[in-house]
mmCIF file with all atom_site columns, C-alpha atoms in Angstrom:
data_model
loop_
_atom_site.group_PDB
_atom_site.id
_atom_site.type_symbol
_atom_site.label_atom_id
_atom_site.label_alt_id
_atom_site.label_comp_id
_atom_site.label_asym_id
_atom_site.label_entity_id
_atom_site.label_seq_id
_atom_site.pdbx_PDB_ins_code
_atom_site.Cartn_x
_atom_site.Cartn_y
_atom_site.Cartn_z
_atom_site.occupancy
_atom_site.B_iso_or_equiv
_atom_site.pdbx_formal_charge
_atom_site.auth_seq_id
_atom_site.auth_comp_id
_atom_site.auth_asym_id
_atom_site.auth_atom_id
_atom_site.pdbx_PDB_model_num
ATOM 1  C CA . MET Z 1 1  ? -53.279 78.001 -290.433 1.00 52.00 ? 1  MET Z CA 1
ATOM 2  C CA . SER Z 1 2  ? -49.726 78.284 -292.904 1.00 55.00 ? 2  SER Z CA 1
ATOM 3  C CA . THR Z 1 3  ? -48.212 81.113 -292.825 1.00 58.00 ? 3  THR Z CA 1
ATOM 4  C CA . ALA Z 1 4  ? -45.716 82.075 -296.200 1.00 58.00 ? 4  ALA Z CA 1
ATOM 5  C CA . MET Z 1 5  ? -43.276 84.525 -295.737 1.00 60.00 ? 5  MET Z CA 1
ATOM 6  C CA . ASN Z 1 6  ? -42.592 86.526 -299.741 1.00 57.00 ? 6  ASN Z CA 1
ATOM 7  C CA . PHE Z 1 7  ? -38.471 87.105 -300.067 1.00 57.00 ? 7  PHE Z CA 1
ATOM 8  C CA . SER Z 1 8  ? -38.837 87.890 -303.928 1.00 56.00 ? 8  SER Z CA 1
ATOM 9  C CA . SER Z 1 9  ? -38.574 91.621 -302.982 1.00 59.00 ? 9  SER Z CA 1
ATOM 10 C CA . LYS Z 1 10 ? -34.857 91.413 -303.162 1.00 65.00 ? 10 LYS Z CA 1
ATOM 11 C CA . SER Z 1 11 ? -32.048 89.758 -304.719 1.00 69.00 ? 11 SER Z CA 1
ATOM 12 C CA . PHE Z 1 12 ? -29.672 88.946 -304.385 1.00 68.00 ? 12 PHE Z CA 1
ATOM 13 C CA . THR Z 1 13 ? -26.270 89.184 -306.145 1.00 75.00 ? 13 THR Z CA 1
ATOM 14 C CA . PRO Z 1 14 ? -22.548 86.656 -305.312 1.00 68.00 ? 14 PRO Z CA 1
ATOM 15 C CA . ARG Z 1 15 ? -19.599 88.484 -306.154 1.00 68.00 ? 15 ARG Z CA 1
ATOM 16 C CA . PRO Z 1 16 ? -16.397 87.137 -305.732 1.00 59.00 ? 16 PRO Z CA 1
ATOM 17 C CA . PRO Z 1 17 ? -14.032 87.986 -302.060 1.00 58.00 ? 17 PRO Z CA 1
ATOM 18 C CA . ASP Z 1 18 ? -11.224 90.783 -303.019 1.00 63.00 ? 18 ASP Z CA 1
ATOM 19 C CA . LYS Z 1 19 ? -9.025  88.913 -302.021 1.00 64.00 ? 19 LYS Z CA 1
ATOM 20 C CA . GLY Z 1 20 ? -8.438  85.507 -300.669 1.00 61.00 ? 20 GLY Z CA 1
ATOM 21 C CA . ALA Z 1 21 ? -9.038  83.466 -304.089 1.00 64.00 ? 21 ALA Z CA 1
ATOM 22 C CA . PHE Z 1 22 ? -8.001  83.309 -307.351 1.00 69.00 ? 22 PHE Z CA 1
ATOM 23 C CA . PRO Z 1 23 ? -9.584  81.021 -310.483 1.00 77.00 ? 23 PRO Z CA 1
ATOM 24 C CA . LEU Z 1 24 ? -7.415  78.258 -311.022 1.00 82.00 ? 24 LEU Z CA 1
ATOM 25 C CA . ASP Z 1 25 ? -4.769  77.586 -313.341 1.00 84.00 ? 25 ASP Z CA 1
ATOM 26 C CA . HIS Z 1 26 ? -6.789  75.494 -316.436 1.00 83.00 ? 26 HIS Z CA 1
ATOM 27 C CA . PHE Z 1 27 ? -3.128  76.153 -318.301 1.00 86.00 ? 27 PHE Z CA 1
ATOM 28 C CA . GLY Z 1 28 ? -0.858  74.763 -315.699 1.00 89.00 ? 28 GLY Z CA 1
ATOM 29 C CA . GLU Z 1 29 ? 1.338   78.335 -316.717 1.00 90.00 ? 29 GLU Z CA 1
ATOM 30 C CA . CYS Z 1 30 ? 2.337   78.764 -312.680 1.00 92.00 ? 30 CYS Z CA 1
ATOM 31 C CA . SER Z 1 31 ? 2.181   74.363 -312.304 1.00 93.00 ? 31 SER Z CA 1
ATOM 32 C CA . ALA Z 1 32 ? 5.905   74.365 -311.768 1.00 96.00 ? 32 ALA Z CA 1
ATOM 33 C CA . PHE Z 1 33 ? 6.018   76.684 -309.709 1.00 95.00 ? 33 PHE Z CA 1
ATOM 34 C CA . LYS Z 1 34 ? 3.515   74.836 -307.592 1.00 94.00 ? 34 LYS Z CA 1
ATOM 35 C CA . GLU Z 1 35 ? 5.335   71.450 -307.292 1.00 96.00 ? 35 GLU Z CA 1
ATOM 36 C CA . ARG Z 1 36 ? 8.428   73.008 -306.279 1.00 97.00 ? 36 ARG Z CA 1
ATOM 37 C CA . PHE Z 1 37 ? 6.249   74.904 -303.224 1.00 96.00 ? 37 PHE Z CA 1
ATOM 38 C CA . MET Z 1 38 ? 4.671   71.533 -302.401 1.00 96.00 ? 38 MET Z CA 1
ATOM 39 C CA . GLU Z 1 39 ? 7.745   69.839 -302.791 1.00 97.00 ? 39 GLU Z CA 1
ATOM 40 C CA . CYS Z 1 40 ? 9.249   72.371 -300.203 1.00 96.00 ? 40 CYS Z CA 1
ATOM 41 C CA . LEU Z 1 41 ? 6.815   71.595 -297.659 1.00 95.00 ? 41 LEU Z CA 1
ATOM 42 C CA . ARG Z 1 42 ? 6.933   68.081 -297.904 1.00 96.00 ? 42 ARG Z CA 1
ATOM 43 C CA . GLN Z 1 43 ? 10.309  68.742 -296.469 1.00 96.00 ? 43 GLN Z CA 1
ATOM 44 C CA . SER Z 1 44 ? 9.849   70.858 -294.456 1.00 96.00 ? 44 SER Z CA 1
ATOM 45 C CA . GLY Z 1 45 ? 6.732   68.831 -292.481 1.00 96.00 ? 45 GLY Z CA 1
ATOM 46 C CA . TYR Z 1 46 ? 4.499   71.242 -293.977 1.00 94.00 ? 46 TYR Z CA 1
ATOM 47 C CA . GLU Z 1 47 ? 6.523   74.186 -292.659 1.00 93.00 ? 47 GLU Z CA 1
ATOM 48 C CA . SER Z 1 48 ? 5.125   77.075 -294.466 1.00 91.00 ? 48 SER Z CA 1
ATOM 49 C CA . GLY Z 1 49 ? 8.231   79.711 -293.046 1.00 92.00 ? 49 GLY Z CA 1
ATOM 50 C CA . ALA Z 1 50 ? 10.310  77.777 -294.098 1.00 94.00 ? 50 ALA Z CA 1
ATOM 51 C CA . CYS Z 1 51 ? 8.996   77.663 -298.574 1.00 95.00 ? 51 CYS Z CA 1
ATOM 52 C CA . ARG Z 1 52 ? 8.251   81.666 -298.613 1.00 94.00 ? 52 ARG Z CA 1
ATOM 53 C CA . GLN Z 1 53 ? 10.737  81.887 -300.772 1.00 95.00 ? 53 GLN Z CA 1
ATOM 54 C CA . ARG Z 1 54 ? 8.872   79.613 -303.262 1.00 96.00 ? 54 ARG Z CA 1
ATOM 55 C CA . ALA Z 1 55 ? 5.878   81.211 -302.435 1.00 94.00 ? 55 ALA Z CA 1
ATOM 56 C CA . MET Z 1 56 ? 6.587   84.138 -303.483 1.00 94.00 ? 56 MET Z CA 1
ATOM 57 C CA . ALA Z 1 57 ? 8.113   82.886 -306.486 1.00 94.00 ? 57 ALA Z CA 1
ATOM 58 C CA . TYR Z 1 58 ? 4.730   81.248 -306.836 1.00 92.00 ? 58 TYR Z CA 1
ATOM 59 C CA . LEU Z 1 59 ? 2.445   84.555 -306.638 1.00 90.00 ? 59 LEU Z CA 1
ATOM 60 C CA . GLU Z 1 60 ? 4.782   86.095 -308.840 1.00 91.00 ? 60 GLU Z CA 1
ATOM 61 C CA . CYS Z 1 61 ? 4.146   83.456 -311.267 1.00 92.00 ? 61 CYS Z CA 1
ATOM 62 C CA . ARG Z 1 62 ? 0.678   83.989 -311.086 1.00 88.00 ? 62 ARG Z CA 1
ATOM 63 C CA . MET Z 1 63 ? 0.233   88.341 -311.349 1.00 88.00 ? 63 MET Z CA 1
ATOM 64 C CA . GLU Z 1 64 ? 2.364   87.946 -313.667 1.00 88.00 ? 64 GLU Z CA 1
ATOM 65 C CA . ARG Z 1 65 ? 1.085   85.744 -316.067 1.00 82.00 ? 65 ARG Z CA 1
ATOM 66 C CA . ARG Z 1 66 ? -1.396  87.195 -319.332 1.00 67.00 ? 66 ARG Z CA 1
ATOM 67 C CA . VAL Z 1 67 ? -5.041  84.693 -318.481 1.00 63.00 ? 67 VAL Z CA 1
ATOM 68 C CA . GLN Z 1 68 ? -5.019  87.183 -314.682 1.00 72.00 ? 68 GLN Z CA 1
ATOM 69 C CA . LEU Z 1 69 ? -4.629  84.403 -312.539 1.00 79.00 ? 69 LEU Z CA 1
ATOM 70 C CA . MET Z 1 70 ? -4.229  86.629 -310.231 1.00 82.00 ? 70 MET Z CA 1
ATOM 71 C CA . ALA Z 1 71 ? -5.052  90.804 -309.450 1.00 81.00 ? 71 ALA Z CA 1
ATOM 72 C CA . ASN Z 1 72 ? -1.200  92.431 -309.859 1.00 86.00 ? 72 ASN Z CA 1
ATOM 73 C CA . GLU Z 1 73 ? -0.288  93.045 -305.786 1.00 85.00 ? 73 GLU Z CA 1
ATOM 74 C CA . PRO Z 1 74 ? 2.998   94.322 -304.650 1.00 89.00 ? 74 PRO Z CA 1
ATOM 75 C CA . LEU Z 1 75 ? 4.488   91.449 -302.350 1.00 89.00 ? 75 LEU Z CA 1
ATOM 76 C CA . GLU Z 1 76 ? 5.157   93.702 -299.795 1.00 90.00 ? 76 GLU Z CA 1
ATOM 77 C CA . LYS Z 1 77 ? 1.346   94.080 -299.532 1.00 88.00 ? 77 LYS Z CA 1
ATOM 78 C CA . LEU Z 1 78 ? 1.361   89.741 -299.555 1.00 87.00 ? 78 LEU Z CA 1
ATOM 79 C CA . GLY Z 1 79 ? 3.659   89.339 -296.850 1.00 88.00 ? 79 GLY Z CA 1
ATOM 80 C CA . PHE Z 1 80 ? 6.640   89.321 -298.412 1.00 89.00 ? 80 PHE Z CA 1
ATOM 81 C CA . LYS Z 1 81 ? 8.405   92.836 -297.522 1.00 88.00 ? 81 LYS Z CA 1
ATOM 82 C CA . ASP Z 1 82 ? 11.606  91.264 -295.997 1.00 88.00 ? 82 ASP Z CA 1
ATOM 83 C CA . LEU Z 1 83 ? 12.525  88.613 -298.710 1.00 86.00 ? 83 LEU Z CA 1
ATOM 84 C CA . ILE Z 1 84 ? 12.163  91.617 -300.401 1.00 81.00 ? 84 ILE Z CA 1
ATOM 85 C CA . ASN Z 1 85 ? 14.972  93.433 -298.956 1.00 74.00 ? 85 ASN Z CA 1
ATOM 86 C CA . GLU Z 1 86 ? 17.131  90.182 -298.410 1.00 69.00 ? 86 GLU Z CA 1
ATOM 87 C CA . LYS Z 1 87 ? 16.085  90.015 -302.881 1.00 63.00 ? 87 LYS Z CA 1
ATOM 88 C CA . SER Z 1 88 ? 17.719  93.612 -302.790 1.00 60.00 ? 88 SER Z CA 1
ATOM 89 C CA . GLU Z 1 89 ? 20.495  93.313 -300.548 1.00 61.00 ? 89 GLU Z CA 1
ATOM 90 C CA . GLU Z 1 90 ? 21.824  89.955 -302.792 1.00 61.00 ? 90 GLU Z CA 1
ATOM 91 C CA . LYS Z 1 91 ? 21.775  91.693 -305.842 1.00 56.00 ? 91 LYS Z CA 1
ATOM 92 C CA . PRO Z 1 92 ? 25.527  93.748 -306.676 1.00 55.00 ? 92 PRO Z CA 1
ATOM 93 C CA . GLU Z 1 93 ? 25.977  96.964 -307.062 1.00 51.00 ? 93 GLU Z CA 1
ATOM 94 C CA . LYS Z 1 94 ? 27.207  98.569 -310.326 1.00 48.00 ? 94 LYS Z CA 1
#
């Protein structure tokens, strides 16, 4: 006796995740930032916390590029609130 199951009544349409994945940088627009970040990781023994400034710069590059390498997102939501506060404190007041 054979049993056939028919799952064709519903179709599945995949969609990309909201966060956690973004397109490859095919044109290398942010490769300099990526290389600086990777260099920092190698020098720090792959301790990512030591390279947060460079990670933030890399993500900023991706958000600023015209080919939509990454959706614009406030850096505070990406975990860089403390670094943004440091930046604003370092700027001299006019």
